mmCIF file of C-alpha atoms in Angstrom:
data_model
loop_
_atom_site.group_PDB
_atom_site.id
_atom_site.type_symbol
_atom_site.label_atom_id
_atom_site.label_comp_id
_atom_site.label_asym_id
_atom_site.label_seq_id
_atom_site.Cartn_x
_atom_site.Cartn_y
_atom_site.Cartn_z
ATOM 1 C CA MET A 269 142.212 51.387 40.626
ATOM 2 C CA LEU A 270 139.186 52.109 38.475
ATOM 3 C CA LYS A 271 139.007 55.305 40.552
ATOM 4 C CA PHE A 272 142.473 56.158 40.001
ATOM 5 C CA LYS A 273 142.034 55.708 36.124
ATOM 6 C CA LEU A 274 138.995 57.751 36.121
ATOM 7 C CA ALA A 275 140.785 60.522 38.080
ATOM 8 C CA ARG A 276 143.512 60.752 35.440
ATOM 9 C CA LEU A 277 141.025 61.047 32.869
ATOM 10 C CA ARG A 278 139.308 63.887 34.379
ATOM 11 C CA GLY A 279 142.641 65.017 35.365
ATOM 12 C CA PRO A 280 143.832 67.506 32.487
ATOM 13 C CA SER A 281 141.541 70.226 33.497
ATOM 14 C CA ILE A 282 143.564 71.199 36.379
ATOM 15 C CA ALA A 283 142.748 75.015 35.460
ATOM 16 C CA GLU A 284 139.102 74.475 35.481
ATOM 17 C CA THR A 285 139.129 72.605 38.625
ATOM 18 C CA GLY A 286 141.271 75.799 40.183
ATOM 19 C CA LEU A 287 138.553 77.997 38.906
ATOM 20 C CA ASP A 288 135.817 75.890 40.753
ATOM 21 C CA LEU A 289 137.788 75.924 44.038
ATOM 22 C CA LYS A 290 137.611 79.851 44.038
ATOM 23 C CA LEU A 291 133.682 79.281 44.542
ATOM 24 C CA SER A 292 133.763 76.531 46.798
ATOM 25 C CA ALA A 293 136.518 78.249 48.934
ATOM 26 C CA THR A 294 134.209 81.182 49.667
ATOM 27 C CA GLU A 295 131.991 78.725 51.497
ATOM 28 C CA VAL A 296 134.570 77.091 53.323
ATOM 29 C CA GLU A 297 132.930 75.334 56.441
ATOM 30 C CA PRO A 298 134.026 76.444 60.103
ATOM 31 C CA PRO A 299 136.705 74.115 61.232
ATOM 32 C CA SER A 300 134.175 72.675 63.789
ATOM 33 C CA LEU A 301 132.916 70.469 61.171
ATOM 34 C CA GLU A 302 136.063 69.318 59.643
ATOM 35 C CA GLN A 303 138.163 69.248 63.234
ATOM 36 C CA PRO A 304 137.019 65.684 64.105
ATOM 37 C CA LYS A 305 139.427 63.370 62.354
ATOM 38 C CA SER A 306 140.383 65.796 59.728
ATOM 39 C CA ASP A 307 143.765 63.925 59.650
ATOM 40 C CA LYS A 308 142.251 60.914 58.149
ATOM 41 C CA VAL A 309 140.375 62.547 55.113
ATOM 42 C CA ALA A 310 138.630 61.478 51.715
ATOM 43 C CA LEU A 311 138.781 57.899 51.826
ATOM 44 C CA PRO A 312 135.118 57.339 50.802
ATOM 45 C CA GLY A 313 133.571 54.747 48.478
ATOM 46 C CA SER A 314 132.773 56.516 45.113
ATOM 47 C CA PHE A 315 134.848 58.445 42.824
ATOM 48 C CA GLN A 316 132.923 61.719 42.992
ATOM 49 C CA ALA A 317 133.383 61.763 46.657
ATOM 50 C CA THR A 318 136.734 61.074 46.462
ATOM 51 C CA LEU A 319 137.529 63.880 43.998
ATOM 52 C CA LYS A 320 135.314 66.484 45.868
ATOM 53 C CA GLY A 321 137.284 65.234 49.260
ATOM 54 C CA ARG A 322 140.586 65.815 47.645
ATOM 55 C CA LEU A 323 139.616 69.296 45.951
ATOM 56 C CA LYS A 324 138.215 70.398 49.530
ATOM 57 C CA LEU A 325 141.382 69.334 50.989
ATOM 58 C CA LEU A 326 143.502 71.102 48.564
ATOM 59 C CA ALA A 327 141.694 74.311 48.018
ATOM 60 C CA PRO A 328 143.853 76.517 50.076
ATOM 61 C CA VAL A 329 147.206 75.148 48.572
ATOM 62 C CA LEU A 330 145.608 75.473 44.823
ATOM 63 C CA ILE A 331 144.232 78.879 45.821
ATOM 64 C CA SER A 332 147.600 79.964 47.253
ATOM 65 C CA VAL A 333 149.421 78.776 43.883
ATOM 66 C CA ILE A 334 147.015 80.822 41.631
ATOM 67 C CA LEU A 335 147.036 83.869 43.931
ATOM 68 C CA SER A 336 150.728 84.001 44.036
ATOM 69 C CA MET A 337 150.996 83.830 40.209
ATOM 70 C CA VAL A 338 148.474 86.507 39.965
ATOM 71 C CA GLY A 339 150.608 88.637 42.339
ATOM 72 C CA GLN A 340 153.786 87.955 40.515
ATOM 73 C CA LEU A 341 152.156 88.810 37.081
ATOM 74 C CA ILE A 342 150.897 92.238 38.777
ATOM 75 C CA LEU A 343 154.310 92.995 40.448
ATOM 76 C CA LYS A 344 156.154 92.266 37.046
ATOM 77 C CA ARG A 345 153.674 94.802 35.393
ATOM 78 C CA GLY A 346 154.446 97.393 38.334
ATOM 79 C CA MET A 347 158.166 96.834 37.975
ATOM 80 C CA SER A 348 158.222 97.237 34.085
ATOM 81 C CA ASP A 349 156.316 100.597 34.171
ATOM 82 C CA LEU A 350 159.029 101.698 36.574
ATOM 83 C CA GLY A 351 161.669 100.946 34.299
ATOM 84 C CA PRO A 352 165.177 99.166 35.273
ATOM 85 C CA VAL A 353 166.452 100.278 38.581
ATOM 86 C CA SER A 354 169.384 102.164 38.468
ATOM 87 C CA PHE A 355 171.298 102.934 41.478
ATOM 88 C CA THR A 356 173.697 105.410 39.823
ATOM 89 C CA THR A 357 170.792 108.044 38.790
ATOM 90 C CA ARG A 358 168.737 107.970 41.974
ATOM 91 C CA SER A 359 169.307 107.276 45.585
ATOM 92 C CA LEU A 360 168.011 104.485 47.360
ATOM 93 C CA PRO A 361 165.474 105.944 49.370
ATOM 94 C CA GLU A 362 164.182 107.419 46.339
ATOM 95 C CA ILE A 363 163.996 104.114 44.453
ATOM 96 C CA ILE A 364 162.507 102.428 47.457
ATOM 97 C CA TRP A 365 159.783 105.198 47.687
ATOM 98 C CA SER A 366 158.642 104.995 43.955
ATOM 99 C CA ILE A 367 158.703 101.085 44.268
ATOM 100 C CA ALA A 368 156.453 101.432 47.650
ATOM 101 C CA THR A 369 154.103 103.902 46.359
ATOM 102 C CA ASP A 370 153.303 102.211 42.987
ATOM 103 C CA PRO A 371 149.991 101.040 42.837
ATOM 104 C CA PHE A 372 150.679 97.931 41.032
ATOM 105 C CA ILE A 373 153.424 96.921 43.398
ATOM 106 C CA ILE A 374 151.107 97.641 46.245
ATOM 107 C CA VAL A 375 148.024 95.595 45.071
ATOM 108 C CA GLY A 376 150.797 92.558 43.792
ATOM 109 C CA MET A 377 151.997 92.609 47.605
ATOM 110 C CA VAL A 378 148.704 92.298 48.918
ATOM 111 C CA ILE A 379 147.607 89.575 46.859
ATOM 112 C CA TYR A 380 151.074 87.967 47.529
ATOM 113 C CA ALA A 381 150.486 88.183 51.198
ATOM 114 C CA VAL A 382 147.019 86.585 51.087
ATOM 115 C CA SER A 383 148.425 83.577 48.817
ATOM 116 C CA VAL A 384 151.009 83.211 52.005
ATOM 117 C CA LEU A 385 147.905 83.012 54.276
ATOM 118 C CA TYR A 386 146.446 80.615 52.038
ATOM 119 C CA TRP A 387 149.481 78.438 51.914
ATOM 120 C CA LEU A 388 149.688 78.241 55.768
ATOM 121 C CA VAL A 389 146.132 77.251 56.076
ATOM 122 C CA GLY A 390 146.699 74.621 53.619
ATOM 123 C CA LEU A 391 149.872 73.583 55.549
ATOM 124 C CA SER A 392 147.843 73.143 58.536
ATOM 125 C CA ARG A 393 145.548 70.518 56.882
ATOM 126 C CA VAL A 394 147.980 68.179 54.974
ATOM 127 C CA PRO A 395 151.494 66.890 55.000
ATOM 128 C CA LEU A 396 154.178 68.929 53.593
ATOM 129 C CA SER A 397 155.379 66.447 50.963
ATOM 130 C CA TYR A 398 151.652 66.634 49.776
ATOM 131 C CA ALA A 399 151.480 70.153 49.479
ATOM 132 C CA TYR A 400 154.832 71.345 48.120
ATOM 133 C CA PRO A 401 154.560 69.534 44.723
ATOM 134 C CA PHE A 402 151.693 71.431 43.855
ATOM 135 C CA ILE A 403 153.834 74.755 43.812
ATOM 136 C CA SER A 404 155.232 73.055 40.272
ATOM 137 C CA LEU A 405 151.722 74.133 39.080
ATOM 138 C CA SER A 406 153.022 77.563 38.685
ATOM 139 C CA TYR A 407 154.793 76.090 35.291
ATOM 140 C CA VAL A 408 151.360 75.274 34.023
ATOM 141 C CA LEU A 409 150.127 78.771 34.902
ATOM 142 C CA ILE A 410 153.185 80.551 33.604
ATOM 143 C CA LEU A 411 152.685 78.616 30.576
ATOM 144 C CA GLY A 412 149.184 79.686 30.141
ATOM 145 C CA ALA A 413 149.827 83.358 30.956
ATOM 146 C CA SER A 414 152.487 83.367 28.584
ATOM 147 C CA PHE A 415 150.480 82.048 25.680
ATOM 148 C CA PHE A 416 146.950 83.823 26.528
ATOM 149 C CA LEU A 417 148.377 87.098 28.164
ATOM 150 C CA LEU A 418 151.706 87.795 26.410
ATOM 151 C CA GLY A 419 150.952 86.033 23.231
ATOM 152 C CA GLU A 420 154.276 84.320 23.323
ATOM 153 C CA HIS A 421 155.285 81.254 21.122
ATOM 154 C CA LEU A 422 155.511 77.824 22.805
ATOM 155 C CA SER A 423 157.883 75.476 22.049
ATOM 156 C CA LEU A 424 156.869 71.673 21.849
ATOM 157 C CA LEU A 425 159.596 70.924 24.636
ATOM 158 C CA ARG A 426 158.017 73.318 27.107
ATOM 159 C CA ILE A 427 154.426 71.916 26.443
ATOM 160 C CA GLY A 428 155.803 68.445 27.021
ATOM 161 C CA GLY A 429 157.421 69.489 30.231
ATOM 162 C CA VAL A 430 154.309 71.107 31.391
ATOM 163 C CA LEU A 431 152.118 67.945 30.823
ATOM 164 C CA VAL A 432 154.836 65.633 32.439
ATOM 165 C CA ILE A 433 154.399 68.148 35.388
ATOM 166 C CA CYS A 434 150.713 68.026 35.337
ATOM 167 C CA LEU A 435 150.934 64.224 35.280
ATOM 168 C CA GLY A 436 153.167 64.221 38.499
ATOM 169 C CA VAL A 437 151.046 66.467 40.323
ATOM 170 C CA LEU A 438 148.028 64.311 39.523
ATOM 171 C CA LEU A 439 149.936 61.229 41.187
ATOM 172 C CA VAL A 440 150.731 63.325 44.162
ATOM 173 C CA ALA A 441 147.288 64.529 44.463
ATOM 174 C CA PHE A 442 146.077 61.000 44.460
ATOM 175 C CA SER A 443 148.477 59.617 47.002
ATOM 176 C CA ASN A 444 147.416 58.976 50.636
ATOM 177 C CA PRO A 445 146.948 62.576 51.888
ATOM 178 C CA SER A 446 146.732 61.360 55.539
ATOM 179 C CA ASP A 447 148.661 63.411 57.970
ATOM 180 C CA ASN A 448 150.959 60.839 59.776
ATOM 181 C CA THR A 449 153.160 63.297 61.576
ATOM 182 C CA ASN A 450 154.253 61.838 65.023
ATOM 183 C CA HIS A 451 155.493 65.005 66.497
ATOM 184 C CA THR A 452 152.431 66.821 67.022
ATOM 185 C CA LYS A 453 148.499 66.677 66.436
ATOM 186 C CA GLY A 454 148.139 70.232 67.308
ATOM 187 C CA GLU A 455 145.378 69.545 69.853
ATOM 188 C CA GLY A 456 145.466 72.023 72.639
ATOM 189 C CA VAL A 457 148.248 73.905 71.782
ATOM 190 C CA LYS A 458 147.532 77.497 71.818
ATOM 191 C CA PRO A 459 149.393 79.827 69.276
ATOM 192 C CA MET B 52 182.416 82.351 45.337
ATOM 193 C CA SER B 53 181.261 79.353 43.422
ATOM 194 C CA ILE B 54 177.775 79.580 41.880
ATOM 195 C CA PHE B 55 176.611 76.509 43.587
ATOM 196 C CA PHE B 56 177.034 78.479 46.789
ATOM 197 C CA PRO B 57 174.113 80.561 46.457
ATOM 198 C CA ILE B 58 171.783 78.242 44.625
ATOM 199 C CA LEU B 59 172.465 75.662 47.316
ATOM 200 C CA MET B 60 171.917 78.059 50.032
ATOM 201 C CA SER B 61 168.520 79.362 48.564
ATOM 202 C CA SER B 62 167.386 75.716 48.256
ATOM 203 C CA ILE B 63 168.481 74.913 51.823
ATOM 204 C CA LEU B 64 166.941 77.900 53.359
ATOM 205 C CA GLY B 65 163.714 77.474 51.141
ATOM 206 C CA VAL B 66 163.276 73.812 52.394
ATOM 207 C CA THR B 67 164.240 75.042 55.876
ATOM 208 C CA GLY B 68 161.523 77.865 55.701
ATOM 209 C CA GLN B 69 158.762 75.267 54.578
ATOM 210 C CA LEU B 70 159.655 72.717 57.419
ATOM 211 C CA LEU B 71 159.394 75.508 59.992
ATOM 212 C CA LEU B 72 156.161 76.726 58.547
ATOM 213 C CA LYS B 73 154.622 73.227 58.732
ATOM 214 C CA VAL B 74 155.824 72.690 62.179
ATOM 215 C CA GLY B 75 154.313 75.955 63.187
ATOM 216 C CA MET B 76 151.101 75.124 61.362
ATOM 217 C CA SER B 77 150.882 71.542 62.552
ATOM 218 C CA LYS B 78 150.996 72.867 66.236
ATOM 219 C CA MET B 79 148.142 75.179 65.162
ATOM 220 C CA GLY B 80 146.177 72.489 64.027
ATOM 221 C CA SER B 81 143.777 72.639 60.979
ATOM 222 C CA VAL B 82 143.021 76.355 60.648
ATOM 223 C CA SER B 83 140.292 78.029 58.452
ATOM 224 C CA ILE B 84 140.396 81.226 56.563
ATOM 225 C CA GLY B 85 136.536 81.601 56.082
ATOM 226 C CA GLY B 86 134.139 83.091 58.049
ATOM 227 C CA GLY B 87 134.306 87.001 58.264
ATOM 228 C CA GLY B 88 137.124 89.629 58.855
ATOM 229 C CA SER B 89 137.200 89.391 62.648
ATOM 230 C CA ARG B 90 138.330 85.741 62.247
ATOM 231 C CA VAL B 91 140.795 86.561 59.600
ATOM 232 C CA VAL B 92 142.406 89.139 61.949
ATOM 233 C CA GLY B 93 142.586 86.640 64.516
ATOM 234 C CA LEU B 94 144.282 84.104 62.323
ATOM 235 C CA VAL B 95 146.775 86.496 61.219
ATOM 236 C CA ARG B 96 147.473 87.609 64.758
ATOM 237 C CA SER B 97 147.917 83.902 65.981
ATOM 238 C CA LEU B 98 150.393 83.519 62.840
ATOM 239 C CA ALA B 99 152.267 86.601 63.815
ATOM 240 C CA THR B 100 152.898 85.336 67.211
ATOM 241 C CA ASN B 101 153.698 81.773 66.108
ATOM 242 C CA PHE B 102 157.689 81.534 66.639
ATOM 243 C CA TYR B 103 157.767 78.880 64.022
ATOM 244 C CA VAL B 104 155.794 80.578 61.329
ATOM 245 C CA VAL B 105 157.720 83.924 61.662
ATOM 246 C CA GLY B 106 160.997 82.202 61.913
ATOM 247 C CA GLY B 107 160.092 80.016 58.731
ATOM 248 C CA LEU B 108 159.087 83.201 56.774
ATOM 249 C CA ALA B 109 162.471 84.765 57.847
ATOM 250 C CA VAL B 110 164.325 82.071 56.784
ATOM 251 C CA PHE B 111 162.407 81.646 53.648
ATOM 252 C CA GLY B 112 163.046 85.247 52.762
ATOM 253 C CA SER B 113 166.626 84.932 53.318
ATOM 254 C CA GLY B 114 166.473 82.021 50.751
ATOM 255 C CA VAL B 115 164.800 84.297 48.173
ATOM 256 C CA PHE B 116 167.939 86.836 49.021
ATOM 257 C CA PHE B 117 170.611 83.694 47.786
ATOM 258 C CA TRP B 118 168.241 83.321 44.654
ATOM 259 C CA LEU B 119 168.619 86.775 43.439
ATOM 260 C CA VAL B 120 172.280 86.641 44.195
ATOM 261 C CA ALA B 121 172.567 83.349 42.073
ATOM 262 C CA LEU B 122 170.529 85.093 39.392
ATOM 263 C CA SER B 123 172.942 87.851 39.271
ATOM 264 C CA LEU B 124 175.633 85.666 38.724
ATOM 265 C CA ALA B 125 174.291 83.178 36.104
ATOM 266 C CA PRO B 126 171.891 83.107 33.674
ATOM 267 C CA LEU B 127 168.009 82.330 34.367
ATOM 268 C CA SER B 128 168.406 79.194 32.054
ATOM 269 C CA TYR B 129 171.148 77.778 34.276
ATOM 270 C CA THR B 130 169.818 78.379 37.605
ATOM 271 C CA TYR B 131 166.082 77.452 36.635
ATOM 272 C CA PRO B 132 166.842 73.361 36.686
ATOM 273 C CA PHE B 133 168.044 73.499 40.276
ATOM 274 C CA ALA B 134 164.195 74.483 41.363
ATOM 275 C CA SER B 135 163.621 70.651 40.814
ATOM 276 C CA LEU B 136 166.011 70.429 43.505
ATOM 277 C CA SER B 137 163.893 71.494 46.337
ATOM 278 C CA TYR B 138 161.054 69.168 45.288
ATOM 279 C CA ALA B 139 163.408 66.076 46.121
ATOM 280 C CA LEU B 140 164.780 67.852 49.461
ATOM 281 C CA ILE B 141 161.254 68.475 50.589
ATOM 282 C CA ALA B 142 160.448 64.824 50.069
ATOM 283 C CA VAL B 143 163.461 63.813 51.868
ATOM 284 C CA THR B 144 163.450 66.299 54.506
ATOM 285 C CA SER B 145 159.582 65.499 55.304
ATOM 286 C CA PHE B 146 160.160 61.856 55.298
ATOM 287 C CA PHE B 147 163.249 61.787 57.757
ATOM 288 C CA LEU B 148 162.586 65.134 59.815
ATOM 289 C CA LEU B 149 158.743 65.477 60.059
ATOM 290 C CA HIS B 150 158.119 61.569 59.795
ATOM 291 C CA GLU B 151 155.397 62.043 57.116
ATOM 292 C CA LYS B 152 154.554 58.728 55.311
ATOM 293 C CA ILE B 153 155.432 58.857 51.488
ATOM 294 C CA GLY B 154 153.828 56.058 49.558
ATOM 295 C CA TRP B 155 154.999 54.938 46.066
ATOM 296 C CA LEU B 156 152.316 57.049 44.582
ATOM 297 C CA ARG B 157 153.659 60.411 45.873
ATOM 298 C CA LEU B 158 157.182 59.481 45.302
ATOM 299 C CA ALA B 159 156.445 58.699 41.690
ATOM 300 C CA GLY B 160 154.429 62.077 41.511
ATOM 301 C CA ILE B 161 157.417 64.092 42.819
ATOM 302 C CA LEU B 162 159.923 62.311 40.482
ATOM 303 C CA THR B 163 158.113 62.870 37.597
ATOM 304 C CA ILE B 164 157.514 66.663 38.423
ATOM 305 C CA CYS B 165 161.259 66.887 38.772
ATOM 306 C CA THR B 166 161.563 65.358 35.250
ATOM 307 C CA GLY B 167 159.035 67.902 33.862
ATOM 308 C CA VAL B 168 160.904 70.825 35.674
ATOM 309 C CA LEU B 169 163.832 69.549 33.931
ATOM 310 C CA LEU B 170 162.156 69.433 30.589
ATOM 311 C CA VAL B 171 160.793 72.932 30.855
ATOM 312 C CA ALA B 172 164.213 74.048 31.861
ATOM 313 C CA LEU B 173 165.813 72.807 28.564
ATOM 314 C CA SER B 174 162.945 74.255 26.462
#
């Protein structure tokens, strides 16, 4: 219980931990190290080890959420540059060509594809009901981006809602992540 | 056509897509993205030939299509709160279909997130 309380105190710096994760993610160890009993993770004694274990476990999921947000922002920039899509002034092939050759769209799509890759890596390690709630962190990131990048005014209700979401995400993060799926363990199944 | 049809279709297809992705990735076992370009290419190749992963992405994509239809029929402020529906649906379907263990802590977290999403939607 003490562990959990400490975790909640450390909790509000979700954005920071997300950034830390990028560093640690570049040195993700080969699966051979993690393979043995990787479905029984992060149940160590000390709080530090717990936090570290959870962050490592969640790294691909969090990277995916951050990358998809970055991709969305770049896609939005590209589509804003192109202006409203009108089917009356231009033909469909022309529209598709202008979208497909826009540098912002291309970069945004590539980043989005990488985020899907990380999502799949995340799904290979943790249960779906554990990973999926972290998608709601996009609301937090949208709030940050609209405040810092777009200079929008934030309503109290929206800030409150995002804080409630953060609390929920922390609860999920500290729930037991061991994968208890009966149908498969994936061993020996060649894709 | 009722506005609920595309909204529900997008939620159901989105959740179905995620379930398929999860089944596909569980069959592959724990994978890693690090370790150089050739391994990433190998990973992408094994993903692209995984029936569940490809199917899941296709189903997920068709869910996005219905979401766009919903957006064209109703204002974003109306469709937005339905996003919280998928969090609840994922919890229910992972429990019953994937037989994942969902403890009280995770359940409370998911319900808290739904509340937060609704608050954001009201703002």
